[in-house]
mmCIF file of C-alpha atoms and ligand atoms in Angstrom:
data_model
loop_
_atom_site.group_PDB
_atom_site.id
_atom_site.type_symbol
_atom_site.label_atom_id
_atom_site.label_comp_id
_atom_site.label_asym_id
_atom_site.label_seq_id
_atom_site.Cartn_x
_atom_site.Cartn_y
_atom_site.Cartn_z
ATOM 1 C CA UNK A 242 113.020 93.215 70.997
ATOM 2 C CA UNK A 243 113.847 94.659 67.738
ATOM 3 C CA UNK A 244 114.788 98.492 67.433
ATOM 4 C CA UNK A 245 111.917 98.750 65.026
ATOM 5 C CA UNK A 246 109.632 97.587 67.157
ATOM 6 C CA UNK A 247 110.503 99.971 69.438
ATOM 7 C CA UNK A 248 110.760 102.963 67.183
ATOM 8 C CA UNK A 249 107.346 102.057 65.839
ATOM 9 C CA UNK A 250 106.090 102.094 69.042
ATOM 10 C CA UNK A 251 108.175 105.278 70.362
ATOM 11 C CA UNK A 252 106.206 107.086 66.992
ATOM 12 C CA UNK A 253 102.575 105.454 67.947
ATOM 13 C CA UNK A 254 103.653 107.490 71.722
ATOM 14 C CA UNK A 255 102.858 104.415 73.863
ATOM 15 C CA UNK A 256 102.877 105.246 77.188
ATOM 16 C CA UNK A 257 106.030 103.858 78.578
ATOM 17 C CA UNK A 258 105.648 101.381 81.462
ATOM 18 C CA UNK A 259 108.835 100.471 84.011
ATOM 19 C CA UNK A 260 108.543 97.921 86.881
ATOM 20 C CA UNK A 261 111.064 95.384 88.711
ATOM 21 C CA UNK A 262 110.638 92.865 91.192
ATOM 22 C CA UNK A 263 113.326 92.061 93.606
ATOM 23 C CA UNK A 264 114.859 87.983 93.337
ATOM 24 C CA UNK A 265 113.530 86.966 96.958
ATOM 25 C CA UNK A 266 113.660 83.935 96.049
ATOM 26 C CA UNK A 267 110.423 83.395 96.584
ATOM 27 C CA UNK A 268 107.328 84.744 94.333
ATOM 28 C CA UNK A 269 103.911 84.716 96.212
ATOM 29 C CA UNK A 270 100.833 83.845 95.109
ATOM 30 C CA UNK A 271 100.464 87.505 96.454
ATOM 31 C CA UNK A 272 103.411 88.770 93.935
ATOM 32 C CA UNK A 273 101.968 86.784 91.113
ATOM 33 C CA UNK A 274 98.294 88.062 91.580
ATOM 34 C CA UNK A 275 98.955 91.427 93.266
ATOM 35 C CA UNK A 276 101.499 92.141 90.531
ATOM 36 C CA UNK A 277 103.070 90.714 88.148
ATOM 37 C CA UNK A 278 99.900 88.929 86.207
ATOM 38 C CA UNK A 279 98.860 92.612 85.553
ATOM 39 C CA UNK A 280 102.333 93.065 83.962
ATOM 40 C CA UNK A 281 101.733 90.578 81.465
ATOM 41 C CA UNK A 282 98.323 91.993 80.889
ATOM 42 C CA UNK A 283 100.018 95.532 80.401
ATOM 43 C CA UNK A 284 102.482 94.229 77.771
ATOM 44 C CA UNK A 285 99.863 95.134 74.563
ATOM 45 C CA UNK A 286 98.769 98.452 75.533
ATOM 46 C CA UNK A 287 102.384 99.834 77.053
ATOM 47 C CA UNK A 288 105.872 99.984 75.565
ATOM 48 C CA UNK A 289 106.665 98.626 79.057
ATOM 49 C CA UNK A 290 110.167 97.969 80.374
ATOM 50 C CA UNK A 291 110.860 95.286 83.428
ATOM 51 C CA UNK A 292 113.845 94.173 85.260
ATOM 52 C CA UNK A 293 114.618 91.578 87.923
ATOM 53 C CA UNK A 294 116.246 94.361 90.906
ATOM 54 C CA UNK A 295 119.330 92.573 92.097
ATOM 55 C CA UNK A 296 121.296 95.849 92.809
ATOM 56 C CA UNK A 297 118.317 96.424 95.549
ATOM 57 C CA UNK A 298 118.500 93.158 96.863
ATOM 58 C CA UNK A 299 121.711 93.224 98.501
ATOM 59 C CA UNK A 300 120.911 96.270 100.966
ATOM 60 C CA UNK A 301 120.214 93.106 102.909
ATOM 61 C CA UNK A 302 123.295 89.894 103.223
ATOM 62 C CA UNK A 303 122.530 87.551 100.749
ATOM 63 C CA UNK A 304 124.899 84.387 100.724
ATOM 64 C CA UNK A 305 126.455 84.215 96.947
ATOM 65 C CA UNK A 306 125.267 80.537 96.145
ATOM 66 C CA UNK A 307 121.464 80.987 96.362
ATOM 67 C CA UNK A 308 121.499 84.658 95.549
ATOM 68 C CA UNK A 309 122.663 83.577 91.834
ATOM 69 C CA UNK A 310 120.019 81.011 91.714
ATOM 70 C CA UNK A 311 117.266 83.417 93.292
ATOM 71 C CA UNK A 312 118.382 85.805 90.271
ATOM 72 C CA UNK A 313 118.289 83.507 87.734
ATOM 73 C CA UNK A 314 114.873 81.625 89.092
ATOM 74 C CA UNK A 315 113.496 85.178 88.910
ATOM 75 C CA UNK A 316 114.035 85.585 85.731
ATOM 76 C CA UNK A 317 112.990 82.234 84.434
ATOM 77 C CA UNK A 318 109.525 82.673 86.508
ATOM 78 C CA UNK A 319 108.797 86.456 85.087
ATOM 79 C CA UNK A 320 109.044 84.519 81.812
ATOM 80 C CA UNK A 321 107.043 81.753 82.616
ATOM 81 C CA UNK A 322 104.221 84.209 84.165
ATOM 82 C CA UNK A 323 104.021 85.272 80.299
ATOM 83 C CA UNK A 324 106.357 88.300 80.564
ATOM 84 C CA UNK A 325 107.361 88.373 76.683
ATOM 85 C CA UNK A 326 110.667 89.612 75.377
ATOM 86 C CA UNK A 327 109.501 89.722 72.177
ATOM 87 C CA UNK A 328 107.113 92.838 73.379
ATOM 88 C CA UNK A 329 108.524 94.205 76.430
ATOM 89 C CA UNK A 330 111.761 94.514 77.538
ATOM 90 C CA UNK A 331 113.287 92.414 79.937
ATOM 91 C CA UNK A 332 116.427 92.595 82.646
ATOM 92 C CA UNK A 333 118.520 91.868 84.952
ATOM 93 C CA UNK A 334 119.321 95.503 86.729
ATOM 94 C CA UNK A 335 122.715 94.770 87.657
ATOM 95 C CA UNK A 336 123.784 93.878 83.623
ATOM 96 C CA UNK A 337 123.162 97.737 82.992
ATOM 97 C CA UNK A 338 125.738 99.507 84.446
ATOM 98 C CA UNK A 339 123.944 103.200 84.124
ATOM 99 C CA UNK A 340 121.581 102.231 86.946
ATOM 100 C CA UNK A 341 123.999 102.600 89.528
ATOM 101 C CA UNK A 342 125.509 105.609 87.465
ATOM 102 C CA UNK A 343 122.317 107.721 87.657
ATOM 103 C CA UNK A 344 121.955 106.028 91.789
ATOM 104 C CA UNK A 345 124.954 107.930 92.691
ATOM 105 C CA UNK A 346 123.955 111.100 90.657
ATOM 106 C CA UNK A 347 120.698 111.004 92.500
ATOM 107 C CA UNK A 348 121.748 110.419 95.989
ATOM 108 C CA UNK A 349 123.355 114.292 95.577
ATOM 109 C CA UNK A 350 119.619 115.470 94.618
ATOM 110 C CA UNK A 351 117.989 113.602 97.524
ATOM 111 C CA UNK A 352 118.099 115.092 100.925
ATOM 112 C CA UNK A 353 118.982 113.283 104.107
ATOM 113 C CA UNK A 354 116.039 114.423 105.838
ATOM 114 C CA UNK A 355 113.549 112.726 102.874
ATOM 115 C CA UNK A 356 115.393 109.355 102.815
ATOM 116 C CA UNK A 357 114.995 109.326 106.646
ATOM 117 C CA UNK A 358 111.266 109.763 106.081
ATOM 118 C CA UNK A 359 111.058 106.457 104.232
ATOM 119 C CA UNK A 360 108.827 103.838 106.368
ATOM 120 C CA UNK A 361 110.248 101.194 104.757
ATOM 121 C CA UNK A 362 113.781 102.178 105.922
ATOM 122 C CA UNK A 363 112.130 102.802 109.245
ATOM 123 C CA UNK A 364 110.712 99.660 109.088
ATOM 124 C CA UNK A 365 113.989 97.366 107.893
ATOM 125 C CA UNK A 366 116.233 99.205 109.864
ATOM 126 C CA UNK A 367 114.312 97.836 112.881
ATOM 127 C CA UNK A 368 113.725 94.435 111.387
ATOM 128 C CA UNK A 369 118.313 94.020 110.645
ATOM 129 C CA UNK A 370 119.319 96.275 113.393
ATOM 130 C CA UNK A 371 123.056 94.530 112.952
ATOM 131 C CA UNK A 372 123.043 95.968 108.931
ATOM 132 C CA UNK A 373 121.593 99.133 108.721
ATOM 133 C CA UNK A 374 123.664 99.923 106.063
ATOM 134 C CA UNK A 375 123.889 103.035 104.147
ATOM 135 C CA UNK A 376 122.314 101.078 101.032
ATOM 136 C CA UNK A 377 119.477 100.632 102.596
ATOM 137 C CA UNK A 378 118.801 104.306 102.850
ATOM 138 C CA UNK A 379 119.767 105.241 100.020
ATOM 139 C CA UNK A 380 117.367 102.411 98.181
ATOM 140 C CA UNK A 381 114.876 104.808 97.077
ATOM 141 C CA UNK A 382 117.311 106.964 94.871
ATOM 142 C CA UNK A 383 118.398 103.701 93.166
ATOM 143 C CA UNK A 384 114.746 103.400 92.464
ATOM 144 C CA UNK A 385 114.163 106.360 91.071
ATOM 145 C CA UNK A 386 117.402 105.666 88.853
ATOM 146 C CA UNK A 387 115.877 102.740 87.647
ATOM 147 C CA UNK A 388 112.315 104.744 86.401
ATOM 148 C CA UNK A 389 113.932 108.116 85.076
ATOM 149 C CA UNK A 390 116.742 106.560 82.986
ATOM 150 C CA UNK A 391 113.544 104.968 81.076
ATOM 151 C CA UNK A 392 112.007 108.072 81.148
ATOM 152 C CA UNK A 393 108.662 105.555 82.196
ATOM 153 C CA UNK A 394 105.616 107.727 82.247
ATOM 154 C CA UNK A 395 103.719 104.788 84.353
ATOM 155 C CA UNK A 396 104.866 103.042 87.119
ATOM 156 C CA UNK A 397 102.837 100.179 88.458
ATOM 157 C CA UNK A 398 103.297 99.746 92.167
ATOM 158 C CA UNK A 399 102.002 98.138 95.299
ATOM 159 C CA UNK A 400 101.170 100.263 98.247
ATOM 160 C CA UNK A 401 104.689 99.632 99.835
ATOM 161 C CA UNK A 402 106.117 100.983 96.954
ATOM 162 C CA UNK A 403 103.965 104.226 96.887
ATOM 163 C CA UNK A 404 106.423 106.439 98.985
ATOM 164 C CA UNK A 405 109.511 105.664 97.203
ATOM 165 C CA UNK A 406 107.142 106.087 94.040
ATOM 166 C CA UNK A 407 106.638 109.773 95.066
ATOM 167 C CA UNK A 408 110.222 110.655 96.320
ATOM 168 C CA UNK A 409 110.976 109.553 92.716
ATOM 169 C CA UNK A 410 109.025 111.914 91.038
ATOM 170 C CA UNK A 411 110.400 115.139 93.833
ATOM 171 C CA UNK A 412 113.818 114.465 92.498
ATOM 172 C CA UNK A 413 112.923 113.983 88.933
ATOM 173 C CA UNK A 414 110.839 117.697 89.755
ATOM 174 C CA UNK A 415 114.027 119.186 91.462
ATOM 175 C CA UNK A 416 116.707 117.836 88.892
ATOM 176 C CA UNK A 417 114.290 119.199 86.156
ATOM 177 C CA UNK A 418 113.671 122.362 88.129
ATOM 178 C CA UNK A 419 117.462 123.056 88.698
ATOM 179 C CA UNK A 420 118.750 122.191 84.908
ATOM 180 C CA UNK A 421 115.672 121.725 82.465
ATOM 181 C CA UNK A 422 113.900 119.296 81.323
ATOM 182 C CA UNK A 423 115.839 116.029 81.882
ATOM 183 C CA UNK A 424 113.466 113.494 83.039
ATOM 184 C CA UNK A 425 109.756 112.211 82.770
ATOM 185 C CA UNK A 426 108.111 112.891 86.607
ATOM 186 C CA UNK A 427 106.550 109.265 86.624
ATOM 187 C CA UNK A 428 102.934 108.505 87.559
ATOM 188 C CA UNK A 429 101.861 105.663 89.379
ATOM 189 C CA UNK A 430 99.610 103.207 87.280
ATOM 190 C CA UNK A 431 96.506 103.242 88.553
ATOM 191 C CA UNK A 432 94.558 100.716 85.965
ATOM 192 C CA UNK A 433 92.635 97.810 87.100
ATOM 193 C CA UNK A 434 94.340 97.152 90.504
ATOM 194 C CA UNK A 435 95.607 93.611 91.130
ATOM 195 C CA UNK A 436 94.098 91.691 93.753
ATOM 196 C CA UNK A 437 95.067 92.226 97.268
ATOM 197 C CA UNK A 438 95.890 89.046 99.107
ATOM 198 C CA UNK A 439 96.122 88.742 102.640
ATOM 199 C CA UNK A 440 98.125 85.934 104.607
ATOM 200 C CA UNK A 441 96.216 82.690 105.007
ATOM 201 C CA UNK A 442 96.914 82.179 109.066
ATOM 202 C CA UNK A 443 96.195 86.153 109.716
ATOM 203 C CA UNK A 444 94.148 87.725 106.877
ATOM 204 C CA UNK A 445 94.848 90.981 108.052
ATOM 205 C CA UNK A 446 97.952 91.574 107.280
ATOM 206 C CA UNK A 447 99.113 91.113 103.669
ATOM 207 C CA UNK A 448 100.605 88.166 102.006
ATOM 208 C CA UNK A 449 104.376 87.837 103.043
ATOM 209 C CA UNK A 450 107.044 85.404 102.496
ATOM 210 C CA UNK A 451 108.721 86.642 104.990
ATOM 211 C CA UNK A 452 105.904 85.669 107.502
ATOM 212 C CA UNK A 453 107.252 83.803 109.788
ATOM 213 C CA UNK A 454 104.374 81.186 109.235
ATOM 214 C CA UNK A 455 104.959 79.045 105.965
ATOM 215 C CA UNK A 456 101.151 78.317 105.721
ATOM 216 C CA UNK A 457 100.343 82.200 105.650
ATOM 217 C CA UNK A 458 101.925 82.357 102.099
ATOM 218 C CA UNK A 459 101.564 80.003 98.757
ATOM 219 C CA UNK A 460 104.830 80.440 96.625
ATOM 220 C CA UNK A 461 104.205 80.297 92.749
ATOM 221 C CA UNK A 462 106.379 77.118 92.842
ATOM 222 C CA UNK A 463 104.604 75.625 95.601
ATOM 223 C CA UNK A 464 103.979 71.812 94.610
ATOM 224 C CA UNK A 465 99.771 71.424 94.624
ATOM 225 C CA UNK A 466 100.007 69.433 97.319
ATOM 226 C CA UNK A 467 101.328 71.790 99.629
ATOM 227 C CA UNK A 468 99.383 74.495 98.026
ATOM 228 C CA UNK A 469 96.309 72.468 98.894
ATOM 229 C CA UNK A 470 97.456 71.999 102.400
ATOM 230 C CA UNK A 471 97.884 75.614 102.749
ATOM 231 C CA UNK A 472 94.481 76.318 101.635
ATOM 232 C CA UNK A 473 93.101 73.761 104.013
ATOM 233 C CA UNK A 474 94.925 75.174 106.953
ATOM 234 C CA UNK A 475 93.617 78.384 106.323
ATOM 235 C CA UNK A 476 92.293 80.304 109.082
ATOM 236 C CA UNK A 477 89.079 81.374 108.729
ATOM 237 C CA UNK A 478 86.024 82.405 111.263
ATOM 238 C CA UNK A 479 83.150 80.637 113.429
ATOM 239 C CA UNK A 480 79.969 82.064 110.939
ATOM 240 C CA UNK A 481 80.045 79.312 108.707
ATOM 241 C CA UNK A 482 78.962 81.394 105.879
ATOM 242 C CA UNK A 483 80.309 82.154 102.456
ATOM 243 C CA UNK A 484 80.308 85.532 102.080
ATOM 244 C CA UNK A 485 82.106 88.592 102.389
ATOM 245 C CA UNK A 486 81.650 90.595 105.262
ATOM 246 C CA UNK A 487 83.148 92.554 108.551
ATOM 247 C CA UNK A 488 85.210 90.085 110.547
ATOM 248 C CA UNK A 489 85.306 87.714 108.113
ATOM 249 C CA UNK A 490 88.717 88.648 106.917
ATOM 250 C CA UNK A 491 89.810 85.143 105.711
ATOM 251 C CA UNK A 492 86.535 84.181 103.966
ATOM 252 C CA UNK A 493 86.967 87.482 102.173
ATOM 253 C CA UNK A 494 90.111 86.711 101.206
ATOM 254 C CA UNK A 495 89.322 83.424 100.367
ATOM 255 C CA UNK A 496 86.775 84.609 97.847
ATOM 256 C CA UNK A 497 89.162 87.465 96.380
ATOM 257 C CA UNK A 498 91.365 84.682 95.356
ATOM 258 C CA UNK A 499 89.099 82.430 93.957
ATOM 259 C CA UNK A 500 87.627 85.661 92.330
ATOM 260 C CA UNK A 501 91.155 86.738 90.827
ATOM 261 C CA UNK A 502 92.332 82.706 89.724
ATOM 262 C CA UNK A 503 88.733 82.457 88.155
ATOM 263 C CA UNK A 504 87.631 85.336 87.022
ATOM 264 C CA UNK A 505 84.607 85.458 88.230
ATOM 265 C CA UNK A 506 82.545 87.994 90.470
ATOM 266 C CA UNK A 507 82.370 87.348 94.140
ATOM 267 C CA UNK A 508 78.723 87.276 93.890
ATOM 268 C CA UNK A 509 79.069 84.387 91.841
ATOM 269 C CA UNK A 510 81.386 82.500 93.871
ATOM 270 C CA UNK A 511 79.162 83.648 96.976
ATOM 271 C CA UNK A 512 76.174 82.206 95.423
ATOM 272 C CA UNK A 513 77.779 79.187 93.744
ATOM 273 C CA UNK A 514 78.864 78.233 97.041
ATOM 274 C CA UNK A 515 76.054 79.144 99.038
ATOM 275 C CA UNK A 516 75.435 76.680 102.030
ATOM 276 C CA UNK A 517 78.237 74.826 101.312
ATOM 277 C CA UNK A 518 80.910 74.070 104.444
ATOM 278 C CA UNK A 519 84.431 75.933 104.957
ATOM 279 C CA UNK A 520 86.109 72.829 103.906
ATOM 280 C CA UNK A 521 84.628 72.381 100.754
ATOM 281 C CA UNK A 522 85.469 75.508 99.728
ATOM 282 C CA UNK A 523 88.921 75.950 101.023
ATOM 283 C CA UNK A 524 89.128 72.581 98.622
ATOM 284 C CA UNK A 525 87.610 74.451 95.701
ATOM 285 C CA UNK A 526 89.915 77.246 95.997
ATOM 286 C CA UNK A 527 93.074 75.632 96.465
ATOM 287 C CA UNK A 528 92.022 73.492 93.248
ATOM 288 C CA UNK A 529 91.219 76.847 91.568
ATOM 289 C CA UNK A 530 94.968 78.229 92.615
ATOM 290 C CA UNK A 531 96.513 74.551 91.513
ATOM 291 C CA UNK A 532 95.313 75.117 88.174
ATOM 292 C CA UNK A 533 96.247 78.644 87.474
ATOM 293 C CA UNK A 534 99.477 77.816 88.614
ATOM 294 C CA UNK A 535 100.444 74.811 86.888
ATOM 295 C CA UNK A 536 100.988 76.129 83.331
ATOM 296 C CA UNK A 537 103.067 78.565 84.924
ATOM 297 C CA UNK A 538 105.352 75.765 86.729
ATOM 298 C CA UNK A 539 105.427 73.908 83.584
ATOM 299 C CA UNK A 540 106.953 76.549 81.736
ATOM 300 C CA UNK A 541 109.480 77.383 84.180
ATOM 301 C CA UNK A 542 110.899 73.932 84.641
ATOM 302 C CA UNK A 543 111.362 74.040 80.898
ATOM 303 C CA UNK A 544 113.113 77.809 81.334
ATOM 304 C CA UNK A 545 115.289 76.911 83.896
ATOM 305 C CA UNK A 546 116.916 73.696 82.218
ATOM 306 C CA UNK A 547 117.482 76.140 79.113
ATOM 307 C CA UNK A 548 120.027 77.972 80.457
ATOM 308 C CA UNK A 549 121.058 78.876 76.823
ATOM 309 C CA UNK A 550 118.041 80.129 76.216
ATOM 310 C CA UNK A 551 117.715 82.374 79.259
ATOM 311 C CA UNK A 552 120.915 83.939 78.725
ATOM 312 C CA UNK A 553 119.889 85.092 75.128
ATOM 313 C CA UNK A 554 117.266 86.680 76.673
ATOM 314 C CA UNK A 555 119.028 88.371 79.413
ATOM 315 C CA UNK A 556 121.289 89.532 77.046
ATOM 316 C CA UNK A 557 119.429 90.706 74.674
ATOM 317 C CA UNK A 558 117.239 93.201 77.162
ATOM 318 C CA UNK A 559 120.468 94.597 78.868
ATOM 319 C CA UNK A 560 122.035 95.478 75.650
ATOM 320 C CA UNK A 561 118.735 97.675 74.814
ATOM 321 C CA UNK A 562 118.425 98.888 78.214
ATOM 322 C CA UNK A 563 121.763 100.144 77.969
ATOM 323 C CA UNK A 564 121.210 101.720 74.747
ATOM 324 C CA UNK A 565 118.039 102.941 75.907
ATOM 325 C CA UNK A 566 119.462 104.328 79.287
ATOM 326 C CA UNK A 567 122.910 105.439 78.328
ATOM 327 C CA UNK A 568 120.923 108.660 76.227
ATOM 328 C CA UNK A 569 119.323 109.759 79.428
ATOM 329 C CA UNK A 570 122.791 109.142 81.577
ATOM 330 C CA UNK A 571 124.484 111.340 79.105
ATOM 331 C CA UNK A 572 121.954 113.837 79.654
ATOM 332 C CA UNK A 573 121.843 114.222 82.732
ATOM 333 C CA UNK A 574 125.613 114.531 83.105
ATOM 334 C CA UNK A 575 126.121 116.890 80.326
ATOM 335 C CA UNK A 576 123.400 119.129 82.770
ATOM 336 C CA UNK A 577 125.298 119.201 85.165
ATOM 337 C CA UNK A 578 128.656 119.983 83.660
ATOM 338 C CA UNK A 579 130.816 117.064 83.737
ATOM 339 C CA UNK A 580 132.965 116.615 80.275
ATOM 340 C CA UNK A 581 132.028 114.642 77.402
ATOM 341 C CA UNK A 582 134.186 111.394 77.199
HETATM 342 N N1 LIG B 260 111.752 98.412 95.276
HETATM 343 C C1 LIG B 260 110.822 97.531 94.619
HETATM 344 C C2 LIG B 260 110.368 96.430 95.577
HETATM 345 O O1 LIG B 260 111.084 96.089 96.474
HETATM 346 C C3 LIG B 260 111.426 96.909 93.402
HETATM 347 C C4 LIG B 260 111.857 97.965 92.447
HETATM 348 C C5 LIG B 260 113.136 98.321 92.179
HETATM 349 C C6 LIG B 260 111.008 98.771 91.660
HETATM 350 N N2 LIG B 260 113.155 99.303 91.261
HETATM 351 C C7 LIG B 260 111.879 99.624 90.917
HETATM 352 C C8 LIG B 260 109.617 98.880 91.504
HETATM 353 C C9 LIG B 260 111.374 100.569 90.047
HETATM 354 C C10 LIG B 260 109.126 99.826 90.624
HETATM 355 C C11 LIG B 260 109.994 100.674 89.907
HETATM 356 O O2 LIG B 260 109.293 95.910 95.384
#
């Protein structure tokens, strides 16, 4: 993006917008819907900022090989979702080196006692006993480095995310409180929330590539076939009607998909498919899904062969996140007392 652009927009007072996803290697139908479609949608009224978090990524082992593909696939698929570098800026974290800069900074603002009230540390310390390395505790004030150097006024986050959302905003608070006004406190987005999808073999719990289960989750990348299989095999209830309602957790997910992929209400899906069986309707959704992914596999097989063309873009949104991120870095430091180079 072009620094006019952005000054323009810095004078109209945009609200600024920062987000990152890490490169899992896999990207949900869950991710897509949940997230990341609203990020595209965001792109016109936000100066928003995004970056694929690869610095976060290794607080778990990732072998070197597939990590650089998962990194690079990341990035080609948040392009091929429609995120546009010609509006938003777009990165890969570890190309700015200020992120882990301001990380370090922050871990001396962030108490022991806070990071060791994280659930999701809680959680993934239990899930890799053998690796409960210090990065993953200290993940949340890497977070938070990656929202204030922005100085993002809106972050957009899942529920999982809320926690480390809010420790973000005590440390921006305290570093503010101790040397002046230094950084934005963030808010969390709260617009038109994304839709909530819940594993297809145990609609309860939400949509996880990590389920053990590969029919509980439909990548973005899936081919249709398997996405339709996955539809098919999803688990549903003994009612036989379409409809939401209590107990009914995988029709009601069923018809919040097919209500996010088509737009319309689930009254109208409930009524459009009114006496019709399970099957035909785990069909018509999976058909639904096909389509509203296939554009978006198109354009990433074309991204991902154009590895000269992803690299200009890569570039291009680390340079101005540097630029962008090196003012509040310098900041911060000159705060606290360390000498100017
Ligand atoms: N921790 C987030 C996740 O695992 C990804 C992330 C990294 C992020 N930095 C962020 C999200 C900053 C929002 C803002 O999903």
């Amino acid at each position: 993006m072009s620094e006019e652009i952005k000054e323009t927009q810095a004078t109209e007072r945009k609200k600024r917008i920062f987000s990152a996803i890490q490169p899992s290697g896999t990207i949900t139908l869950g991710n897509y819907l949940g997230a990341l479609r609203n990020w595209v949608n965001l792109q016109d009224s936000y100066d928003c900022i995004f970056a694929v978090a690869d610095l976060h990524a290794i607080t778990v082992r990732q072998d070197p090989k597939i990590f650089k593909k998962n990194i690079l696939e990341a990035y080609a698929l948040l392009l091929a979702c429609g995120i546009d570098t010609d509006k938003s800026m777009f990165f890969v974290q570890s190309h700015v080196h200020t992120h882990a800069e301001l990380a370090w900074i922050l871990n001396c603002y962030t108490q022991f006692g806070e990071l060791s009230r994280m659930t999701q540390f809680k959680d993934k310390s239990q899930k890799h006993a053998d690796n409960v390395n210090a990065g993953l505790f200290t993940y949340p004030s890497l977070m938070a480095a990656d929202i204030l150097l922005y100085q993002a006024d809106l972050v957009p986050v899942g529920e999982d995310q809320r926690q480390h959302l809010e420790l973000s905003r005590n440390i921006a608070e305290r570093f503010n409180g101790l040397y002046g006004k230094t950084f934005t406190v963030p808010e969390p987005y709260i617009g038109r929330v994304g839709a909530r999808v819940m594993s297809l073999q145990n609609p309860i719990k939400k949509m996880s590539k990590s389920d053990e289960n590969a029919n509980a989750w439909v990548a973005v990348l899936d081919k249709p076939e398997t996405v339709m299989k996955k539809f098919k095999r999803a688990v549903t209830d003994s009612d036989a009607r379409i409809c939401i309602g209590e107990g009914k957790d995988g029709i009601n997910n069923l018809i919040g998909i097919m209500s996010a992929v088509t737009g319309k209400t689930s009254d109208e899906i409930t009524a459009e498919y009114d006496g019709k069986g399970y099957g035909d309707f785990k069909t018509a959704v999976g058909e639904a899904v096909i389509e509203e992914l296939r554009p978006i596999q198109e354009r990433f097989a074309k991204y991902i062969k154009d590895k000269a063309y992803l690299e200009e873009q890569y570039r291009k949104g680390a340079e101005f996140a540097l630029k962008i991120s090196q003012r509040t870095l310098d900041k911060a430091m000159k705060k606290i007392g360390y000498l100017p180079k």
